[in-house]
Each structure stands twice: as structure tokens, then as C-alpha cells.
């Protein structure tokens, strides 16, 4: 069976909403087993991750870069890196932040470089940008206009039950679905 892991960190629950949306997308494709892991737990489950066909990484943007718990996971994975245990697995990423930009592209780039160091194959979002014309709105899919992965934004004065908004969750769901479809094809032809 094709197995896809989501490894994520969320300090205050907003990014977890997005991680769950990515999970819904993954599970919308038949025949996929999902491993849903917080970055702290994932550090102790590196072997389980080695058994997966794809890993999707996600975390909030803190101080313009990946949250520290995700960095700790990344550094712990150097044990796997030694033997290139995740080589040729599909990888993708998502990040949430308080500002529309908030420098969160830097977080996706960090996740992407991390995947590259592991010899993984990075899948971008694969969606056209939304909210970039006179008829657009924040309710568009990919309203932040990201290509490297799924970006979302949550208001700093609202809890995860309100923010990030539905369009960000739908965008994340589409990332999960895309990774599942790509991984299924990759596994079938390998
Ligand atoms: C320590 C810290 C640093 C942050 N740095 C940024 C930042 O650089 N850019 C930004 O837009 N938001 C920043 N934020 C806001 C968070 O990205 C935002 O609140 C996000 O929703 C938190 O996700 P979480 O609830 O999953 O932890 C920061 C928040 C914290 C706690």
C-alpha cells in the first residue's frame, strides 16, 4: 500500500488546521495509508518515515523561518540523511503565518532545501494564483499566490477555529490530493 506521512508542528493550533486539511486531501485518494505525525513525535519515528513513499512537511513561520520544533526534527533526521534513507521519496510543504507575507516563502524554501538534502523529489502546489485580479478575493483558492507549496495566513487575534479561512484550507487539501496522486503514479511506475 502507498503510504504518505504528514510531519508538522503547530504551536497554537493554526497550522494544525492546515495539516488536517492536507490530510483530508491525501485521504481523498483511494488506497493511500496516512501517517499523521507531530514533528516532536516524528523525531522518534524516523524508521516509520523511511517506510513511507512520500512525506509532507509543514510548520508555522516564526521569525521569518521554520519553527524551532520543525528544525529540531530536521536536524534529528540527519541520521537518515547519512544513508540517504528518504532518497527518491516525494516531498512537499506548507506553512502558515500571521502576515500575508510574513517572509513565509523562506520557510517553504527551508523545507524544500531540506528535502533536497535528503534526495527527495519536491512537488510544488501546482495551482494558479488566486486573488490577483479585479474579480479576485481572499476566498480564492491559492489566495496567497504560492507555487513552492501551500501558504496560509491566520489573523493573530483569532483562534484556530476561525483562522486560517476556508480558502486556505481548500488550498491545503488540494496540495494533499496532488501529493497523493503524484505518489501513486510514482510508486506504480517504480
Ligand atoms: C515566535 C513567533 C514568531 C512569529 N514570527 C512570524 C513571522 O516571522 N511572520 C509572520 O507573518 N508571523 C509570525 N508569527 C505569527 C505566526 O506565524 C502565526 O500566529 C501562526 O498562525 C502560528 O501558527 P501556529 O498556531 O500553528 O503556531 C510568529 C509567531 C510567533 C509565536
PDB file of N, CA and C in Angstrom, residues 62-137:
ATOM      1  N   UNK A  62       7.928  31.261  12.077  1.00  0.00           N
ATOM      2  CA  UNK A  62       8.275  32.035  13.274  1.00  0.00           C
ATOM      3  C   UNK A  62       9.567  32.784  12.975  1.00  0.00           C
ATOM      4  N   UNK A  63       9.557  34.077  13.218  1.00  0.00           N
ATOM      5  CA  UNK A  63      10.740  34.907  12.971  1.00  0.00           C
ATOM      6  C   UNK A  63      11.306  34.690  11.563  1.00  0.00           C
ATOM      7  N   UNK A  64      10.376  34.623  10.609  1.00  0.00           N
ATOM      8  CA  UNK A  64      10.781  34.541   9.208  1.00  0.00           C
ATOM      9  C   UNK A  64      11.378  33.222   8.785  1.00  0.00           C
ATOM     10  N   UNK A  65      11.222  32.194   9.596  1.00  0.00           N
ATOM     11  CA  UNK A  65      11.776  30.890   9.212  1.00  0.00           C
ATOM     12  C   UNK A  65      10.987  29.767   9.873  1.00  0.00           C
ATOM     13  N   UNK A  66      11.389  28.533   9.599  1.00  0.00           N
ATOM     14  CA  UNK A  66      10.667  27.372  10.128  1.00  0.00           C
ATOM     15  C   UNK A  66      10.720  27.350  11.652  1.00  0.00           C
ATOM     16  N   UNK A  67       9.578  27.036  12.274  1.00  0.00           N
ATOM     17  CA  UNK A  67       9.504  26.968  13.734  1.00  0.00           C
ATOM     18  C   UNK A  67      10.543  25.986  14.285  1.00  0.00           C
ATOM     19  N   UNK A  68      11.015  26.285  15.483  1.00  0.00           N
ATOM     20  CA  UNK A  68      12.154  25.543  16.057  1.00  0.00           C
ATOM     21  C   UNK A  68      11.900  24.038  16.173  1.00  0.00           C
ATOM     22  N   UNK A  69      10.671  23.639  16.495  1.00  0.00           N
ATOM     23  CA  UNK A  69      10.396  22.194  16.627  1.00  0.00           C
ATOM     24  C   UNK A  69      10.582  21.481  15.298  1.00  0.00           C
ATOM     25  N   UNK A  70      10.234  22.153  14.235  1.00  0.00           N
ATOM     26  CA  UNK A  70      10.447  21.546  12.916  1.00  0.00           C
ATOM     27  C   UNK A  70      11.940  21.470  12.619  1.00  0.00           C
ATOM     28  N   UNK A  71      12.659  22.492  13.004  1.00  0.00           N
ATOM     29  CA  UNK A  71      14.124  22.478  12.798  1.00  0.00           C
ATOM     30  C   UNK A  71      14.753  21.343  13.591  1.00  0.00           C
ATOM     31  N   UNK A  72      14.241  21.108  14.813  1.00  0.00           N
ATOM     32  CA  UNK A  72      14.783  20.009  15.634  1.00  0.00           C
ATOM     33  C   UNK A  72      14.549  18.671  14.929  1.00  0.00           C
ATOM     34  N   UNK A  73      13.354  18.527  14.360  1.00  0.00           N
ATOM     35  CA  UNK A  73      13.066  17.302  13.596  1.00  0.00           C
ATOM     36  C   UNK A  73      14.023  17.179  12.405  1.00  0.00           C
ATOM     37  N   UNK A  74      14.221  18.308  11.711  1.00  0.00           N
ATOM     38  CA  UNK A  74      15.085  18.288  10.530  1.00  0.00           C
ATOM     39  C   UNK A  74      16.500  17.852  10.913  1.00  0.00           C
ATOM     40  N   UNK A  75      16.961  18.375  12.025  1.00  0.00           N
ATOM     41  CA  UNK A  75      18.328  18.031  12.449  1.00  0.00           C
ATOM     42  C   UNK A  75      18.414  16.573  12.919  1.00  0.00           C
ATOM     43  N   UNK A  76      17.346  16.110  13.597  1.00  0.00           N
ATOM     44  CA  UNK A  76      17.329  14.707  14.037  1.00  0.00           C
ATOM     45  C   UNK A  76      17.377  13.763  12.829  1.00  0.00           C
ATOM     46  N   UNK A  77      16.821  14.223  11.694  1.00  0.00           N
ATOM     47  CA  UNK A  77      16.763  13.353  10.510  1.00  0.00           C
ATOM     48  C   UNK A  77      18.127  13.189   9.844  1.00  0.00           C
ATOM     49  N   UNK A  78      19.149  13.861  10.370  1.00  0.00           N
ATOM     50  CA  UNK A  78      20.479  13.714   9.764  1.00  0.00           C
ATOM     51  C   UNK A  78      20.969  12.266   9.854  1.00  0.00           C
ATOM     52  N   UNK A  79      20.401  11.520  10.818  1.00  0.00           N
ATOM     53  CA  UNK A  79      20.756  10.084  10.925  1.00  0.00           C
ATOM     54  C   UNK A  79      20.302   9.348   9.667  1.00  0.00           C
ATOM     55  N   UNK A  80      19.139   9.729   9.161  1.00  0.00           N
ATOM     56  CA  UNK A  80      18.619   9.107   7.933  1.00  0.00           C
ATOM     57  C   UNK A  80      19.394   9.621   6.724  1.00  0.00           C
ATOM     58  N   UNK A  81      19.742  10.895   6.780  1.00  0.00           N
ATOM     59  CA  UNK A  81      20.468  11.537   5.673  1.00  0.00           C
ATOM     60  C   UNK A  81      21.770  10.804   5.341  1.00  0.00           C
ATOM     61  N   UNK A  82      22.457  10.334   6.434  1.00  0.00           N
ATOM     62  CA  UNK A  82      23.739   9.615   6.270  1.00  0.00           C
ATOM     63  C   UNK A  82      23.636   8.507   5.229  1.00  0.00           C
ATOM     64  N   UNK A  83      22.514   7.773   5.288  1.00  0.00           N
ATOM     65  CA  UNK A  83      22.330   6.650   4.361  1.00  0.00           C
ATOM     66  C   UNK A  83      21.347   6.977   3.239  1.00  0.00           C
ATOM     67  N   UNK A  84      20.991   8.244   3.141  1.00  0.00           N
ATOM     68  CA  UNK A  84      20.018   8.691   2.127  1.00  0.00           C
ATOM     69  C   UNK A  84      18.758   7.808   2.123  1.00  0.00           C
ATOM     70  N   UNK A  85      18.278   7.554   3.346  1.00  0.00           N
ATOM     71  CA  UNK A  85      17.128   6.660   3.518  1.00  0.00           C
ATOM     72  C   UNK A  85      15.816   7.189   2.945  1.00  0.00           C
ATOM     73  N   UNK A  86      15.730   8.489   2.685  1.00  0.00           N
ATOM     74  CA  UNK A  86      14.492   9.041   2.122  1.00  0.00           C
ATOM     75  C   UNK A  86      14.662   9.424   0.652  1.00  0.00           C
ATOM     76  N   UNK A  87      15.780   8.983   0.062  1.00  0.00           N
ATOM     77  CA  UNK A  87      16.057   9.336  -1.344  1.00  0.00           C
ATOM     78  C   UNK A  87      14.916   8.854  -2.253  1.00  0.00           C
ATOM     79  N   UNK A  88      14.552   9.701  -3.185  1.00  0.00           N
ATOM     80  CA  UNK A  88      13.525   9.403  -4.196  1.00  0.00           C
ATOM     81  C   UNK A  88      12.110   9.287  -3.646  1.00  0.00           C
ATOM     82  N   UNK A  89      11.890   9.688  -2.412  1.00  0.00           N
ATOM     83  CA  UNK A  89      10.510   9.810  -1.927  1.00  0.00           C
ATOM     84  C   UNK A  89       9.985  11.177  -2.391  1.00  0.00           C
ATOM     85  N   UNK A  90       8.691  11.251  -2.562  1.00  0.00           N
ATOM     86  CA  UNK A  90       8.063  12.529  -2.916  1.00  0.00           C
ATOM     87  C   UNK A  90       7.991  13.395  -1.648  1.00  0.00           C
ATOM     88  N   UNK A  91       8.230  14.686  -1.807  1.00  0.00           N
ATOM     89  CA  UNK A  91       8.141  15.623  -0.674  1.00  0.00           C
ATOM     90  C   UNK A  91       7.352  16.859  -1.091  1.00  0.00           C
ATOM     91  N   UNK A  92       6.735  17.491  -0.109  1.00  0.00           N
ATOM     92  CA  UNK A  92       6.023  18.756  -0.359  1.00  0.00           C
ATOM     93  C   UNK A  92       5.935  19.490   0.971  1.00  0.00           C
ATOM     94  N   UNK A  93       5.483  20.751   0.922  1.00  0.00           N
ATOM     95  CA  UNK A  93       5.457  21.513   2.171  1.00  0.00           C
ATOM     96  C   UNK A  93       4.354  22.552   2.247  1.00  0.00           C
ATOM     97  N   UNK A  94       4.080  22.958   3.476  1.00  0.00           N
ATOM     98  CA  UNK A  94       3.100  24.026   3.718  1.00  0.00           C
ATOM     99  C   UNK A  94       3.534  24.839   4.926  1.00  0.00           C
ATOM    100  N   UNK A  95       3.122  26.097   4.931  1.00  0.00           N
ATOM    101  CA  UNK A  95       3.415  26.948   6.092  1.00  0.00           C
ATOM    102  C   UNK A  95       2.312  27.963   6.296  1.00  0.00           C
ATOM    103  N   UNK A  96       2.118  28.337   7.542  1.00  0.00           N
ATOM    104  CA  UNK A  96       1.112  29.331   7.930  1.00  0.00           C
ATOM    105  C   UNK A  96       1.818  30.455   8.676  1.00  0.00           C
ATOM    106  N   UNK A  97       1.306  31.687   8.482  1.00  0.00           N
ATOM    107  CA  UNK A  97       1.872  32.784   9.275  1.00  0.00           C
ATOM    108  C   UNK A  97       0.825  33.852   9.523  1.00  0.00           C
ATOM    109  N   UNK A  98       1.161  34.802  10.380  1.00  0.00           N
ATOM    110  CA  UNK A  98       0.222  35.848  10.757  1.00  0.00           C
ATOM    111  C   UNK A  98       0.059  36.909   9.683  1.00  0.00           C
ATOM    112  N   UNK A  99       1.131  37.248   9.000  1.00  0.00           N
ATOM    113  CA  UNK A  99       1.060  38.275   7.953  1.00  0.00           C
ATOM    114  C   UNK A  99       0.793  37.628   6.605  1.00  0.00           C
ATOM    115  N   UNK A 100       0.342  38.468   5.672  1.00  0.00           N
ATOM    116  CA  UNK A 100       0.090  37.927   4.323  1.00  0.00           C
ATOM    117  C   UNK A 100       1.382  37.337   3.754  1.00  0.00           C
ATOM    118  N   UNK A 101       2.455  38.090   3.882  1.00  0.00           N
ATOM    119  CA  UNK A 101       3.765  37.539   3.501  1.00  0.00           C
ATOM    120  C   UNK A 101       4.418  36.975   4.766  1.00  0.00           C
ATOM    121  N   UNK A 102       4.835  37.875   5.659  1.00  0.00           N
ATOM    122  CA  UNK A 102       5.480  37.413   6.894  1.00  0.00           C
ATOM    123  C   UNK A 102       6.789  36.674   6.618  1.00  0.00           C
ATOM    124  N   UNK A 103       7.268  36.801   5.360  1.00  0.00           N
ATOM    125  CA  UNK A 103       8.502  36.130   4.929  1.00  0.00           C
ATOM    126  C   UNK A 103       8.375  34.611   4.927  1.00  0.00           C
ATOM    127  N   UNK A 104       7.138  34.123   4.745  1.00  0.00           N
ATOM    128  CA  UNK A 104       6.960  32.664   4.854  1.00  0.00           C
ATOM    129  C   UNK A 104       7.505  31.878   3.666  1.00  0.00           C
ATOM    130  N   UNK A 105       7.811  32.569   2.557  1.00  0.00           N
ATOM    131  CA  UNK A 105       8.461  31.833   1.459  1.00  0.00           C
ATOM    132  C   UNK A 105       9.775  31.231   1.950  1.00  0.00           C
ATOM    133  N   UNK A 106      10.415  31.962   2.850  1.00  0.00           N
ATOM    134  CA  UNK A 106      11.689  31.454   3.393  1.00  0.00           C
ATOM    135  C   UNK A 106      11.500  30.092   4.071  1.00  0.00           C
ATOM    136  N   UNK A 107      10.358  29.914   4.727  1.00  0.00           N
ATOM    137  CA  UNK A 107      10.084  28.636   5.401  1.00  0.00           C
ATOM    138  C   UNK A 107       9.918  27.520   4.373  1.00  0.00           C
ATOM    139  N   UNK A 108       9.167  27.810   3.307  1.00  0.00           N
ATOM    140  CA  UNK A 108       8.990  26.775   2.274  1.00  0.00           C
ATOM    141  C   UNK A 108      10.322  26.444   1.622  1.00  0.00           C
ATOM    142  N   UNK A 109      11.139  27.463   1.425  1.00  0.00           N
ATOM    143  CA  UNK A 109      12.461  27.209   0.818  1.00  0.00           C
ATOM    144  C   UNK A 109      13.299  26.339   1.757  1.00  0.00           C
ATOM    145  N   UNK A 110      13.217  26.628   3.050  1.00  0.00           N
ATOM    146  CA  UNK A 110      13.955  25.789   4.012  1.00  0.00           C
ATOM    147  C   UNK A 110      13.510  24.330   3.913  1.00  0.00           C
ATOM    148  N   UNK A 111      12.180  24.141   3.852  1.00  0.00           N
ATOM    149  CA  UNK A 111      11.657  22.772   3.787  1.00  0.00           C
ATOM    150  C   UNK A 111      12.086  22.097   2.486  1.00  0.00           C
ATOM    151  N   UNK A 112      12.081  22.881   1.416  1.00  0.00           N
ATOM    152  CA  UNK A 112      12.461  22.329   0.112  1.00  0.00           C
ATOM    153  C   UNK A 112      13.947  21.944   0.082  1.00  0.00           C
ATOM    154  N   UNK A 113      14.796  22.817   0.592  1.00  0.00           N
ATOM    155  CA  UNK A 113      16.237  22.515   0.609  1.00  0.00           C
ATOM    156  C   UNK A 113      16.492  21.276   1.478  1.00  0.00           C
ATOM    157  N   UNK A 114      15.762  21.216   2.584  1.00  0.00           N
ATOM    158  CA  UNK A 114      15.855  20.059   3.476  1.00  0.00           C
ATOM    159  C   UNK A 114      15.531  18.765   2.693  1.00  0.00           C
ATOM    160  N   UNK A 115      14.416  18.807   1.949  1.00  0.00           N
ATOM    161  CA  UNK A 115      14.026  17.637   1.155  1.00  0.00           C
ATOM    162  C   UNK A 115      15.094  17.317   0.105  1.00  0.00           C
ATOM    163  N   UNK A 116      15.669  18.357  -0.490  1.00  0.00           N
ATOM    164  CA  UNK A 116      16.728  18.163  -1.496  1.00  0.00           C
ATOM    165  C   UNK A 116      17.945  17.488  -0.877  1.00  0.00           C
ATOM    166  N   UNK A 117      18.272  17.900   0.344  1.00  0.00           N
ATOM    167  CA  UNK A 117      19.437  17.288   1.003  1.00  0.00           C
ATOM    168  C   UNK A 117      19.205  15.791   1.206  1.00  0.00           C
ATOM    169  N   UNK A 118      17.938  15.441   1.390  1.00  0.00           N
ATOM    170  CA  UNK A 118      17.597  14.028   1.553  1.00  0.00           C
ATOM    171  C   UNK A 118      17.442  13.317   0.199  1.00  0.00           C
ATOM    172  N   UNK A 119      17.619  14.046  -0.888  1.00  0.00           N
ATOM    173  CA  UNK A 119      17.481  13.425  -2.218  1.00  0.00           C
ATOM    174  C   UNK A 119      16.032  13.161  -2.592  1.00  0.00           C
ATOM    175  N   UNK A 120      15.124  13.892  -1.938  1.00  0.00           N
ATOM    176  CA  UNK A 120      13.696  13.689  -2.215  1.00  0.00           C
ATOM    177  C   UNK A 120      13.273  14.473  -3.459  1.00  0.00           C
ATOM    178  N   UNK A 121      12.069  14.218  -3.917  1.00  0.00           N
ATOM    179  CA  UNK A 121      11.561  14.863  -5.136  1.00  0.00           C
ATOM    180  C   UNK A 121      10.462  15.840  -4.724  1.00  0.00           C
ATOM    181  N   UNK A 122      10.724  17.113  -4.878  1.00  0.00           N
ATOM    182  CA  UNK A 122       9.815  18.147  -4.350  1.00  0.00           C
ATOM    183  C   UNK A 122       8.642  18.400  -5.302  1.00  0.00           C
ATOM    184  N   UNK A 123       7.457  18.306  -4.766  1.00  0.00           N
ATOM    185  CA  UNK A 123       6.248  18.632  -5.542  1.00  0.00           C
ATOM    186  C   UNK A 123       5.740  19.995  -5.084  1.00  0.00           C
ATOM    187  N   UNK A 124       5.613  20.914  -5.995  1.00  0.00           N
ATOM    188  CA  UNK A 124       5.059  22.229  -5.663  1.00  0.00           C
ATOM    189  C   UNK A 124       3.538  22.167  -5.578  1.00  0.00           C
ATOM    190  N   UNK A 125       2.931  23.312  -5.426  1.00  0.00           N
ATOM    191  CA  UNK A 125       1.480  23.360  -5.222  1.00  0.00           C
ATOM    192  C   UNK A 125       0.701  23.030  -6.494  1.00  0.00           C
ATOM    193  N   UNK A 126       1.207  23.480  -7.634  1.00  0.00           N
ATOM    194  CA  UNK A 126       0.546  23.144  -8.907  1.00  0.00           C
ATOM    195  C   UNK A 126      -0.798  23.834  -9.113  1.00  0.00           C
ATOM    196  N   UNK A 127      -0.972  24.989  -8.516  1.00  0.00           N
ATOM    197  CA  UNK A 127      -2.231  25.735  -8.678  1.00  0.00           C
ATOM    198  C   UNK A 127      -1.927  27.152  -9.155  1.00  0.00           C
ATOM    199  N   UNK A 128      -2.789  27.669 -10.001  1.00  0.00           N
ATOM    200  CA  UNK A 128      -2.624  29.064 -10.420  1.00  0.00           C
ATOM    201  C   UNK A 128      -2.907  29.991  -9.234  1.00  0.00           C
ATOM    202  N   UNK A 129      -2.271  31.171  -9.215  1.00  0.00           N
ATOM    203  CA  UNK A 129      -2.515  32.084  -8.094  1.00  0.00           C
ATOM    204  C   UNK A 129      -3.933  32.663  -8.112  1.00  0.00           C
ATOM    205  N   UNK A 130      -4.506  32.828  -6.921  1.00  0.00           N
ATOM    206  CA  UNK A 130      -5.805  33.471  -6.807  1.00  0.00           C
ATOM    207  C   UNK A 130      -5.638  34.897  -6.306  1.00  0.00           C
ATOM    208  N   UNK A 131      -6.755  35.595  -6.171  1.00  0.00           N
ATOM    209  CA  UNK A 131      -6.784  36.940  -5.597  1.00  0.00           C
ATOM    210  C   UNK A 131      -5.755  37.885  -6.217  1.00  0.00           C
ATOM    211  N   UNK A 132      -5.559  37.764  -7.533  1.00  0.00           N
ATOM    212  CA  UNK A 132      -4.569  38.633  -8.188  1.00  0.00           C
ATOM    213  C   UNK A 132      -5.162  39.431  -9.342  1.00  0.00           C
ATOM    214  N   UNK A 133      -6.499  39.557  -9.335  1.00  0.00           N
ATOM    215  CA  UNK A 133      -7.124  40.394 -10.367  1.00  0.00           C
ATOM    216  C   UNK A 133      -8.357  41.086  -9.778  1.00  0.00           C
ATOM    217  N   UNK A 134      -8.973  41.955 -10.549  1.00  0.00           N
ATOM    218  CA  UNK A 134     -10.047  42.812 -10.012  1.00  0.00           C
ATOM    219  C   UNK A 134     -11.266  42.015  -9.555  1.00  0.00           C
ATOM    220  N   UNK A 135     -11.415  40.796 -10.064  1.00  0.00           N
ATOM    221  CA  UNK A 135     -12.565  39.977  -9.663  1.00  0.00           C
ATOM    222  C   UNK A 135     -12.197  39.011  -8.544  1.00  0.00           C
ATOM    223  N   UNK A 136     -10.932  39.014  -8.166  1.00  0.00           N
ATOM    224  CA  UNK A 136     -10.465  38.060  -7.150  1.00  0.00           C
ATOM    225  C   UNK A 136     -10.845  38.467  -5.732  1.00  0.00           C
ATOM    226  N   UNK A 137     -10.689  37.525  -4.819  1.00  0.00           N
ATOM    227  CA  UNK A 137     -10.948  37.832  -3.404  1.00  0.00           C
ATOM    228  C   UNK A 137     -10.155  36.866  -2.533  1.00  0.00           C
TER     229      UNK A 137
END
